């Protein structure tokens, strides 16, 4: 166990994966010589060489397409798409090809690729560099979407994603990169699709993932001071999400709040709310509340962005609104 | 508190006096919030005393300005509990004696809407209610727009202890068991009890009761308890020295005759006080109504009048006798056992089969001495054995 930064946990996972499996390759813009825009891949070029850690031209569609071909050809490419906003350029390769091929080939082939990308605001990076678009990909059958919240999970989930025989979108919240925390020497395995109870509670369930888990924890702490025992579920994986874990928690608390940084409308929270309203109907003792960003582009200005981003205070507010 | 009430920020609403011995009341629930406009007759808050739970209504229209006592707080009678724009209740600067906001009459109405009306309820509350066999029509909703939440159903389940068919809103806030515990402990600690026992032949009363209840012109059925109450009340009328209670350092005589009746209710025994006046049928119907209110946990201010004696009848359990504990506000408690068959010698010494009951009278020695109490009990026995007089109107 050592203290490290979130970015370091991902760096270590990539390092260990490169060392463990010669078919693993890293592809991306500025990941090799520059060590990544956020220094996540720093040092990997020196350690594993230019054949394994490869700088790519500024052409996300080409990077993604190449990764699909490499995956079909027996490699395990790990692509970095700098800023999730630029995933728009990868859509054909990812959505029409990678997601479908295992199905279309009748199981005779698979696409074991990982796309690492960064979502989230808070860095005043503007509307084109701050979006949280994970719901797009969670909507596509054949894609898995993973969003870690802790250092150990960042490590373990990335290793699981690289080991997965199918395409996985691995979403890192860029505001978390500098976050310090404990990183286990051997982080416990984190299988894709299993949620984690980040904090046990009995009065209300707050479901979250990624950076918003920390806001949910802060909200739970505040609520505890008011005598409300909140259970915080860290989904860890958005697709497939751990429906059973959320239902079990709802069956315990009978109140549900879903918090994410992405815009609220048509988001991940909408899916969870709809499923719980269906299969967890008899457990509900109040309306399901969602906490998300307003339906508008992410503002540039610092003050505006602070208001735009969901906060612990808004989660607390939503928790209160479940008890009406 | 009174400073705030008298500082010009509206008139006070005070803790009403509900019953003779009430010195303080517990604010079980506020039904209004500061800033809320209320109309005359609207329930403002629920008061619990050691005997009853009662809804206090607004005496006039007005707006609530502030709440001075929190839920769960115990407030002295006459002390302000809230301020409002309506008429004052005589505290905070004025010298008028505190008065009740309104004269509560009988049991408060149930707030639940009529059956068939749509009730808002959460899915979980509905599931809980269904599993527990609770009718949501009998549950009050605490959520927005009166929505029934799981906690409301749970409260209904908690209240329903011994009598599942009765949806009884038992006293809120304080545990009835704890109230009973405090009262009986106080009684045994403060009241020097002595006990007298006697057997009363029961055949005549049982026969008379059968005859009266079989008569088509009878205005209603008479229970054994109604006959016993009438006998005890008439005995009190014949022994006015027994119709008093020990208060402070003397016997305080009571004006009217009333009987406390121990009733098994959900959550624990309750003892409404029923006045004795008019004929036995009037008493019986008042008694039946009070017993029903006690079983539903809805005893009101009318059920806490002063009485010198209570009756605890365990005859229905085939128990031979009961040595009771006196209600702390009374002087006697009569324990009544089950009627049972026995042989007695007739005038010639031959055995005759009879039915008899064992009566055990617990007495407060501060209020009465042994001989006087024995005469009182002998009169009760006499009246039970010659019950026809119980049908006559009582002259008090």
XYZ file of C-alpha atoms in Angstrom:
720
model
C 0.000 0.000 0.000
C 1.356 3.373 -0.946
C 0.008 6.821 -1.523
C -0.206 7.660 -5.175
C -2.184 9.750 -7.576
C -5.080 8.441 -9.626
C -3.070 8.890 -12.846
C -0.329 6.749 -11.400
C -2.721 3.873 -10.766
C -3.625 3.856 -14.451
C 0.018 4.162 -15.441
C 0.844 1.154 -13.306
C -1.996 -0.883 -14.782
C -0.759 -0.141 -18.305
C 2.821 -0.891 -17.278
C 1.871 -4.203 -15.692
C -0.375 -5.168 -18.637
C 2.410 -4.431 -21.119
C 4.768 -6.526 -19.039
C 2.334 -9.368 -18.573
C 1.112 -9.779 -22.155
C 3.219 -9.111 -25.257
C 0.084 -8.660 -27.379
C -0.841 -5.489 -25.460
C -0.079 -2.268 -27.376
C -0.702 1.370 -26.482
C -1.857 3.735 -29.236
C -2.685 7.421 -28.948
C -1.804 11.033 -29.532
C 1.210 12.207 -27.536
C 1.225 9.108 -25.349
C 4.744 8.002 -26.118
C 7.307 10.797 -26.284
C 5.223 13.316 -24.378
C 4.005 10.763 -21.835
C 0.367 11.761 -22.383
C -1.367 15.086 -22.029
C -2.100 14.270 -18.400
C 1.154 12.346 -17.896
C -0.718 9.075 -17.554
C 1.586 7.167 -19.923
C 4.806 8.798 -18.766
C 7.771 6.437 -18.724
C 6.070 3.620 -20.604
C 7.869 4.332 -23.894
C 11.262 4.054 -22.228
C 10.281 0.874 -20.456
C 8.472 -0.992 -23.227
C 9.836 0.540 -26.431
C 8.365 2.247 -29.518
C 6.841 -0.990 -30.854
C 4.525 -1.232 -27.819
C 3.859 2.413 -26.994
C 3.012 4.182 -30.210
C 2.364 7.862 -30.935
C -0.405 8.315 -33.480
C -1.332 11.159 -35.837
C -4.196 13.493 -34.922
C -6.815 11.286 -36.580
C -9.070 9.616 -34.040
C -11.007 7.746 -36.691
C -7.784 6.217 -37.980
C -6.587 5.324 -34.481
C -9.859 3.593 -33.676
C -10.027 1.828 -37.008
C -6.491 0.637 -36.665
C -7.210 -0.658 -33.187
C -10.158 -2.697 -34.440
C -7.915 -4.269 -37.079
C -5.148 -4.962 -34.583
C -7.638 -6.555 -32.191
C -9.012 -8.786 -34.905
C -5.431 -9.658 -35.794
C -4.510 -10.985 -32.364
C -3.325 -7.893 -30.509
C -4.815 -6.236 -27.456
C -4.652 -2.559 -28.346
C -5.226 0.026 -25.662
C -6.127 3.277 -27.345
C -6.130 6.688 -25.711
C -8.579 9.229 -27.116
C -7.580 12.525 -25.612
C -10.851 14.064 -24.381
C -14.033 12.074 -24.667
C -15.489 14.826 -26.838
C -13.330 13.525 -29.684
C -14.950 10.108 -29.477
C -17.346 11.482 -32.076
C -14.590 10.823 -34.627
C -14.218 7.168 -33.607
C -17.869 6.291 -33.791
C -17.930 4.251 -36.956
C -15.022 2.054 -35.952
C -16.277 1.625 -32.436
C -20.037 1.546 -32.776
C -20.495 -0.030 -36.194
C -17.487 -2.315 -36.206
C -15.958 -3.161 -32.848
C -19.269 -3.471 -31.050
C -20.823 -5.733 -33.692
C -18.139 -8.057 -34.969
C -18.331 -10.793 -32.379
C -22.065 -10.993 -33.028
C -21.815 -10.719 -36.823
C -19.085 -13.351 -37.056
C -21.159 -15.777 -35.051
C -18.695 -15.772 -32.208
C -15.787 -16.823 -34.433
C -13.913 -13.631 -33.755
C -13.653 -10.993 -31.078
C -12.346 -7.474 -30.699
C -10.317 -7.325 -27.471
C -9.594 -3.604 -27.511
C -9.752 -0.910 -24.877
C -10.387 2.751 -25.531
C -9.176 4.911 -22.672
C -10.644 8.371 -22.681
C -11.214 11.297 -20.347
C -14.505 12.901 -19.497
C -15.652 15.537 -17.064
C -15.435 19.217 -16.341
C -14.015 21.376 -13.626
C -10.882 22.337 -15.559
C -12.464 25.233 -17.473
C -11.771 23.341 -20.660
C -14.952 24.489 -22.350
C -17.885 22.789 -24.004
C -15.775 20.720 -26.422
C -13.368 19.271 -23.846
C -15.531 18.597 -20.821
C -18.430 16.390 -21.836
C -19.488 13.159 -20.186
C -20.711 11.037 -23.077
C -20.669 7.558 -21.520
C -24.412 7.132 -22.009
C -23.897 7.139 -25.793
C -21.710 4.078 -25.586
C -23.712 2.368 -22.879
C -26.575 2.520 -25.378
C -24.695 0.356 -27.897
C -25.042 -3.419 -27.558
C -21.568 -4.906 -27.719
C -19.710 -2.171 -25.883
C -18.753 -2.176 -22.232
C -18.292 1.063 -20.358
C -16.182 1.284 -17.213
C -15.783 4.401 -15.040
C -13.554 3.979 -11.978
C -13.654 6.176 -8.900
C -10.749 4.993 -6.768
C -7.082 4.244 -7.326
C -7.372 0.537 -6.684
C -10.365 0.339 -8.986
C -8.615 2.348 -11.688
C -5.842 -0.210 -11.628
C -7.918 -3.339 -11.291
C -10.701 -2.353 -13.678
C -8.207 -1.352 -16.367
C -6.513 -4.737 -16.033
C -9.942 -6.388 -16.319
C -10.768 -4.242 -19.358
C -7.527 -5.172 -21.099
C -8.143 -8.850 -20.322
C -11.709 -8.659 -21.641
C -12.174 -10.334 -25.038
C -14.571 -7.590 -26.202
C -14.296 -3.837 -26.721
C -14.322 -1.815 -23.519
C -14.545 1.931 -23.154
C -12.529 2.929 -20.099
C -13.511 6.420 -18.965
C -11.239 8.400 -16.675
C -12.467 11.621 -15.132
C -9.640 14.040 -15.799
C -10.371 15.956 -12.614
C -9.452 12.785 -10.710
C -5.948 12.468 -12.165
C -4.236 14.551 -9.478
C -6.326 12.942 -6.703
C -4.133 11.340 -4.081
C -5.156 8.105 -2.475
C -4.046 4.703 -1.323
C -2.937 2.318 -4.029
C -2.565 -1.269 -2.917
C 0.557 -3.142 -3.893
C -1.743 -5.753 -5.371
C -5.160 -4.126 -5.804
C -7.994 -6.613 -5.416
C -9.459 -7.794 -8.690
C -12.414 -5.770 -9.899
C -14.506 -7.694 -12.390
C -16.430 -5.675 -14.944
C -20.099 -5.363 -14.043
C -19.804 -5.551 -10.276
C -20.711 -2.540 -8.176
C -19.134 -1.669 -4.855
C -20.787 -0.443 -1.684
C -18.658 2.617 -1.050
C -20.507 3.386 2.162
C -23.152 1.298 3.847
C -26.366 2.947 4.957
C -29.993 2.227 5.624
C -32.145 5.258 4.795
C -31.426 6.112 1.165
C -29.350 4.718 -1.694
C -27.148 7.053 -3.712
C -25.965 5.395 -6.916
C -23.024 6.997 -8.624
C -19.863 6.315 -10.571
C -16.572 7.977 -11.380
C -15.746 11.306 -9.811
C -19.311 11.823 -8.637
C -18.823 8.982 -6.135
C -16.715 11.383 -4.106
C -19.498 13.970 -4.136
C -21.916 11.236 -3.090
C -19.633 10.310 -0.211
C -19.448 13.936 0.877
C -23.235 14.151 0.671
C -23.567 10.979 2.749
C -21.236 12.440 5.341
C -23.343 15.581 5.570
C -26.544 13.557 5.750
C -25.090 11.416 8.524
C -24.781 14.610 10.538
C -28.505 15.077 10.065
C -29.272 11.538 11.124
C -29.867 10.216 7.617
C -27.959 7.041 6.840
C -27.100 7.036 3.138
C -25.743 4.047 1.290
C -23.405 4.975 -1.543
C -23.143 2.524 -4.422
C -20.172 2.962 -6.735
C -21.316 1.358 -9.965
C -17.758 1.089 -11.333
C -19.221 -0.254 -14.574
C -21.933 1.645 -16.402
C -22.471 -1.068 -19.032
C -23.267 -3.697 -17.912
C -24.322 -2.073 -14.670
C -24.912 -4.019 -11.482
C -28.677 -4.033 -11.406
C -28.796 -6.638 -8.636
C -26.620 -4.544 -6.324
C -28.754 -1.443 -6.828
C -31.957 -3.400 -6.316
C -30.579 -4.999 -3.163
C -29.682 -1.605 -1.786
C -33.057 -0.148 -2.744
C -34.762 -3.072 -1.026
C -32.880 -2.037 2.090
C -33.370 1.730 1.980
C -36.508 2.162 -0.178
C -35.289 5.526 -1.486
C -33.063 6.119 -4.499
C -30.939 8.935 -5.861
C -28.741 8.561 -8.929
C -25.959 11.074 -9.351
C -23.695 11.594 -12.326
C -21.775 14.406 -13.877
C -23.283 13.929 -17.345
C -26.370 15.910 -18.263
C -29.425 14.533 -16.568
C -31.649 14.202 -19.633
C -31.514 10.776 -21.341
C -28.567 9.851 -19.164
C -27.351 6.797 -17.269
C -29.559 7.897 -14.379
C -32.605 7.668 -16.611
C -31.870 4.013 -17.334
C -31.287 3.113 -13.702
C -34.381 5.008 -12.605
C -36.503 3.289 -15.227
C -35.260 -0.179 -14.331
C -35.718 0.368 -10.619
C -39.190 1.795 -11.162
C -39.947 -1.456 -12.990
C -38.256 -4.213 -11.011
C -37.996 -2.343 -7.737
C -41.441 -0.771 -7.801
C -42.673 -2.342 -4.602
C -39.566 -1.173 -2.776
C -40.026 2.522 -3.490
C -41.125 4.756 -0.649
C -40.593 7.994 -2.511
C -39.825 9.333 -5.969
C -36.541 8.338 -7.606
C -34.382 11.422 -7.924
C -31.642 12.106 -10.450
C -28.757 14.476 -10.033
C -26.978 15.483 -13.229
C -25.790 18.503 -15.126
C -28.380 20.797 -16.704
C -29.277 20.209 -20.334
C -26.829 22.597 -21.917
C -23.239 22.645 -23.162
C -20.583 22.830 -20.459
C -19.811 26.525 -19.869
C -16.279 27.837 -20.125
C -16.377 30.407 -17.341
C -15.162 29.213 -13.970
C -18.126 30.541 -12.025
C -20.629 29.161 -14.475
C -18.968 25.770 -14.558
C -19.051 25.512 -10.783
C -22.800 26.026 -10.885
C -23.152 23.654 -13.808
C -21.458 20.696 -12.215
C -23.471 18.524 -9.829
C -22.310 18.859 -6.243
C -22.661 17.153 -2.891
C -25.128 19.853 -1.915
C -27.354 18.981 -4.855
C -27.195 15.304 -3.923
C -28.256 16.158 -0.372
C -31.108 18.189 -1.814
C -32.167 15.245 -3.970
C -32.019 12.885 -1.013
C -34.396 15.164 0.858
C -36.692 15.182 -2.155
C -37.010 11.393 -2.011
C -38.760 11.675 1.343
C -41.968 13.433 0.432
C -40.835 31.301 25.881
C -43.285 33.622 27.520
C -40.949 36.497 26.720
C -41.293 35.740 23.080
C -44.996 35.309 23.411
C -45.429 38.648 25.092
C -43.062 40.615 22.923
C -45.799 41.664 20.590
C -45.138 38.841 18.148
C -48.691 37.620 18.107
C -50.974 36.091 20.687
C -50.105 32.917 22.534
C -51.648 29.532 22.052
C -51.318 27.691 25.351
C -51.221 24.125 26.544
C -54.850 23.340 27.397
C -55.965 21.562 30.540
C -57.573 18.295 29.523
C -58.908 16.691 32.623
C -58.830 17.455 36.323
C -55.423 16.176 37.215
C -53.542 17.316 34.125
C -50.563 19.488 35.046
C -48.548 19.151 31.860
C -48.911 17.773 28.364
C -46.585 16.376 25.763
C -46.630 17.894 22.283
C -46.888 14.664 20.324
C -47.205 16.240 16.916
C -47.508 19.610 15.278
C -50.050 19.671 12.497
C -49.193 23.197 11.410
C -46.031 25.102 10.594
C -45.024 28.720 11.141
C -46.521 30.937 8.485
C -49.448 28.614 7.936
C -52.912 30.098 7.814
C -55.371 28.067 9.859
C -59.107 28.138 10.050
C -61.318 27.635 13.059
C -61.626 23.981 13.934
C -58.416 22.972 12.174
C -56.230 20.653 14.226
C -53.153 22.540 15.415
C -51.348 19.935 17.451
C -51.723 16.662 19.296
C -51.337 16.620 23.062
C -50.613 13.546 25.062
C -51.162 13.357 28.768
C -50.565 10.339 30.927
C -54.091 9.275 30.087
C -55.105 10.417 26.654
C -54.041 11.677 23.281
C -56.031 14.637 22.043
C -56.107 16.836 18.981
C -56.273 20.532 19.761
C -58.181 22.672 17.323
C -57.872 26.328 16.429
C -60.607 28.363 18.169
C -60.699 30.874 15.318
C -59.099 31.740 12.010
C -55.551 33.052 12.091
C -51.973 32.558 10.995
C -49.402 30.623 13.001
C -46.390 32.840 13.656
C -44.043 30.589 15.566
C -43.902 27.286 17.365
C -42.485 27.636 20.870
C -42.377 23.977 21.817
C -40.908 21.169 19.799
C -42.528 17.841 19.203
C -41.753 15.613 22.142
C -41.531 18.520 24.554
C -43.512 18.442 27.788
C -45.201 21.722 28.525
C -47.015 22.897 31.651
C -50.728 23.573 31.409
C -51.242 27.228 30.494
C -47.751 27.746 29.110
C -47.633 29.081 25.545
C -46.757 26.549 22.873
C -47.114 28.784 19.826
C -47.921 32.309 18.741
C -50.436 33.305 16.151
C -52.496 36.200 14.840
C -55.726 34.873 16.314
C -57.205 35.632 19.736
C -54.839 35.231 22.681
C -55.246 32.600 25.330
C -54.381 34.614 28.359
C -50.680 34.375 28.997
C -47.650 36.475 28.341
C -48.253 39.744 30.073
C -51.941 39.491 30.745
C -53.149 38.100 34.005
C -56.005 36.054 32.673
C -55.909 32.436 33.709
C -54.933 30.083 30.930
C -57.840 28.429 29.267
C -58.151 25.579 26.824
C -58.127 26.563 23.187
C -61.319 24.744 22.641
C -63.409 22.353 24.605
C -62.585 18.978 23.162
C -65.692 16.888 23.041
C -65.340 13.144 22.938
C -62.961 11.544 20.536
C -61.469 13.563 17.687
C -62.686 12.646 14.217
C -60.485 10.372 12.156
C -58.703 12.437 9.541
C -58.706 9.690 6.945
C -60.805 10.348 3.866
C -63.845 8.293 3.145
C -63.485 4.846 1.710
C -63.262 4.731 -2.044
C -61.544 8.107 -2.192
C -58.146 7.957 -3.855
C -55.342 7.862 -1.298
C -51.803 8.704 -2.319
C -49.381 6.060 -1.150
C -45.945 4.837 -2.105
C -45.502 1.397 -3.650
C -43.516 0.220 -0.654
C -46.185 1.461 1.728
C -48.820 -0.421 -0.252
C -46.746 -3.592 -0.175
C -46.179 -3.301 3.557
C -49.862 -2.672 4.152
C -50.882 -5.618 2.037
C -48.458 -7.951 3.792
C -49.618 -6.796 7.193
C -53.289 -6.778 6.302
C -53.607 -3.058 6.971
C -56.310 -1.136 5.148
C -54.743 2.036 3.773
C -58.059 3.773 4.273
C -57.298 3.615 7.981
C -53.786 5.049 7.703
C -53.013 8.746 7.784
C -50.355 9.886 5.319
C -47.407 11.975 6.465
C -45.921 12.629 3.042
C -46.542 15.389 0.566
C -50.240 15.848 -0.275
C -51.053 13.328 2.443
C -49.148 10.551 0.726
C -48.951 7.415 2.855
C -45.335 6.480 3.396
C -43.901 3.228 4.666
C -43.357 4.834 8.058
C -47.081 5.542 8.338
C -47.935 1.923 7.631
C -45.213 0.790 10.007
C -46.702 2.982 12.694
C -50.091 1.413 12.049
C -48.532 -2.045 12.309
C -46.778 -1.084 15.533
C -50.015 0.162 17.016
C -51.831 -3.003 16.133
C -50.697 -5.352 18.854
C -53.272 -7.558 20.506
C -56.277 -6.711 18.371
C -55.404 -7.053 14.685
C -58.903 -6.130 13.538
C -58.773 -2.764 15.229
C -56.746 -0.107 13.468
C -56.014 1.787 16.593
C -54.056 5.002 16.589
C -52.603 4.441 20.032
C -50.950 7.328 21.816
C -48.218 8.775 19.663
C -44.820 9.860 20.829
C -44.753 8.119 24.145
C -44.926 4.422 24.696
C -48.187 3.379 26.350
C -46.411 0.628 28.224
C -44.079 3.191 29.773
C -47.040 5.348 30.757
C -48.770 2.435 32.450
C -45.537 1.459 34.153
C -45.111 4.962 35.533
C -48.700 5.149 36.759
C -48.833 1.800 38.529
C -45.409 2.361 40.047
C -46.552 5.723 41.373
C -49.702 4.141 42.714
C -47.904 1.395 44.592
C -45.268 3.818 45.851
C -47.642 6.541 47.047
C -50.894 4.857 47.950
C -51.060 2.759 51.120
C -53.218 -0.064 49.797
C -55.339 -2.378 51.875
C -57.591 -5.051 50.497
C -61.042 -6.432 51.322
C -62.534 -9.512 49.752
C -66.083 -10.786 49.604
C -68.066 -13.321 47.623
C -71.318 -12.188 46.066
C -74.016 -14.513 44.825
C -74.369 -13.942 41.182
C -77.494 -15.932 40.230
C -79.972 -13.087 40.600
C -77.900 -10.641 38.578
C -77.328 -13.176 35.796
C -81.064 -13.997 35.689
C -82.092 -10.346 35.705
C -79.615 -9.540 32.956
C -80.975 -12.393 30.811
C -84.509 -11.171 31.370
C -83.765 -7.507 30.609
C -81.720 -8.303 27.534
C -84.458 -10.637 26.244
C -87.098 -7.935 26.586
C -87.909 -6.490 23.164
C -88.607 -3.069 24.678
C -85.111 -2.889 26.157
C -83.207 0.069 24.626
C -79.980 -1.945 24.466
C -78.090 -4.927 25.812
C -76.625 -4.678 29.261
C -73.224 -6.193 29.922
C -72.166 -7.693 33.221
C -69.769 -4.801 33.536
C -72.665 -2.352 33.171
C -74.454 -4.065 36.070
C -71.281 -4.102 38.163
C -70.678 -0.424 37.421
C -74.242 0.422 38.348
C -73.894 -1.531 41.607
C -70.651 0.210 42.516
C -72.040 3.627 41.576
C -75.183 3.112 43.597
C -73.071 1.962 46.530
C -71.110 5.225 46.232
C -74.364 7.148 46.307
C -75.248 5.314 49.494
C -71.780 5.923 51.002
C -70.888 9.519 50.108
C -67.877 9.293 52.434
C -66.333 6.893 49.929
C -66.838 9.234 46.981
C -63.641 11.207 47.408
C -59.964 11.157 46.512
C -56.845 12.012 48.472
C -55.348 15.263 47.158
C -52.343 16.727 48.878
C -53.252 16.394 52.521
C -56.963 15.840 52.617
C -59.858 13.950 51.110
C -61.377 15.918 48.283
C -65.053 14.984 47.908
C -66.288 14.483 44.378
C -69.520 16.067 43.217
C -70.701 13.476 40.780
C -70.497 9.731 40.642
C -68.365 8.179 37.962
C -66.707 4.811 37.483
C -63.329 4.057 35.948
C -63.343 0.947 33.778
C -60.133 -0.946 32.994
C -60.164 -1.858 29.291
C -57.734 -4.112 27.513
C -56.580 -2.000 24.576
C -53.819 -2.418 21.989
C -50.610 -1.500 23.706
C -51.910 -1.862 27.253
C -54.730 -1.321 29.665
C -56.653 1.966 29.505
C -59.168 3.200 32.064
C -61.795 5.631 30.772
C -64.023 7.213 33.373
C -67.769 6.912 32.766
C -70.225 9.137 34.628
C -73.168 7.437 36.261
C -76.432 9.255 35.784
C -79.904 8.494 34.597
C -80.855 4.892 34.116
C -78.693 1.841 33.719
C -79.169 1.843 29.961
C -77.734 5.366 29.685
C -74.761 4.270 31.716
C -74.378 1.091 29.666
C -74.326 2.904 26.358
C -71.832 5.495 27.643
C -69.752 2.638 28.991
C -69.788 0.732 25.701
C -68.767 3.861 23.788
C -65.905 4.567 26.180
C -64.680 0.975 25.967
C -64.721 1.180 22.177
C -62.770 4.447 22.232
C -60.232 2.916 24.593
C -59.750 -0.073 22.302
C -59.154 2.275 19.387
C -56.721 4.356 21.405
C -58.940 7.390 20.901
C -59.822 8.355 24.440
C -60.615 12.025 24.699
C -60.986 14.662 27.332
C -64.466 13.381 28.186
C -62.915 10.107 29.300
C -60.671 11.524 31.987
C -63.161 12.817 34.528
C -62.748 12.388 38.229
C -63.802 9.132 39.827
C -63.318 7.601 43.246
C -63.309 4.021 42.043
C -62.354 1.862 39.113
C -63.445 -1.625 38.182
C -61.199 -4.275 36.726
C -63.177 -7.295 35.648
C -61.235 -10.406 34.676
C -64.288 -12.644 34.908
C -64.130 -13.572 31.243
C -60.833 -15.365 31.820
C -62.120 -17.905 34.370
C -59.888 -16.294 36.941
C -61.129 -16.581 40.493
C -60.065 -13.221 41.821
C -57.983 -10.145 41.052
C -56.170 -8.073 43.654
C -55.902 -4.789 41.763
C -53.729 -1.680 41.942
C -55.589 1.586 42.491
C -55.488 4.154 39.725
C -53.308 6.926 41.198
C -56.095 9.488 40.827
C -58.693 7.339 42.580
C -59.308 5.780 45.986
C -60.512 2.283 45.143
C -60.171 -0.369 42.534
C -62.559 -3.286 42.533
C -61.195 -6.528 41.154
C -63.892 -8.865 39.852
C -63.279 -12.561 39.292
C -65.203 -15.081 37.240
C -68.640 -16.316 38.331
C -68.304 -19.891 39.479
C -70.537 -22.636 40.810
C -70.456 -23.435 44.536
C -72.574 -24.999 47.257
C -74.041 -22.913 49.999
C -76.134 -23.997 52.967
C -79.783 -22.970 52.769
C -81.967 -22.108 55.804
C -82.186 -25.769 56.712
C -78.491 -26.425 56.321
C -78.944 -28.310 53.084
C -76.461 -27.647 50.295
C -77.749 -25.485 47.463
C -75.894 -24.965 44.194
C -75.255 -21.271 43.556
C -73.024 -19.085 41.380
C -70.833 -16.527 43.007
C -68.103 -14.044 42.193
C -65.182 -12.969 44.322
C -64.801 -9.226 44.705
C -61.536 -7.743 45.934
C -61.563 -4.072 46.826
C -58.207 -2.290 46.932
C -58.528 0.824 49.112
C -56.440 3.944 49.699
C -56.049 4.010 53.450
C -55.398 7.735 53.347
C -58.894 8.296 51.997
C -60.847 5.698 53.957
C -60.562 3.373 56.928
C -61.201 -0.355 57.025
C -64.655 -0.310 58.587
C -66.021 2.306 56.205
C -64.522 0.504 53.250
C -65.995 -2.792 54.483
C -69.449 -1.223 54.683
C -68.998 0.117 51.185
C -68.023 -3.318 49.858
C -70.880 -4.973 51.760
C -73.291 -2.617 49.997
C -71.807 -3.522 46.634
C -72.311 -7.208 47.460
C -75.846 -6.529 48.628
C -76.681 -4.707 45.384
C -75.223 -7.472 43.234
C -77.202 -10.082 45.135
C -80.397 -8.010 44.906
C -79.900 -6.382 41.545
C -83.413 -5.207 40.759
C -82.603 -1.867 42.380
C -79.928 -1.357 39.757
C -82.657 -0.827 37.171
C -83.975 2.215 38.981
C -82.623 5.665 38.093
C -79.945 6.761 40.493
C -80.556 9.784 42.684
C -77.347 11.558 43.359
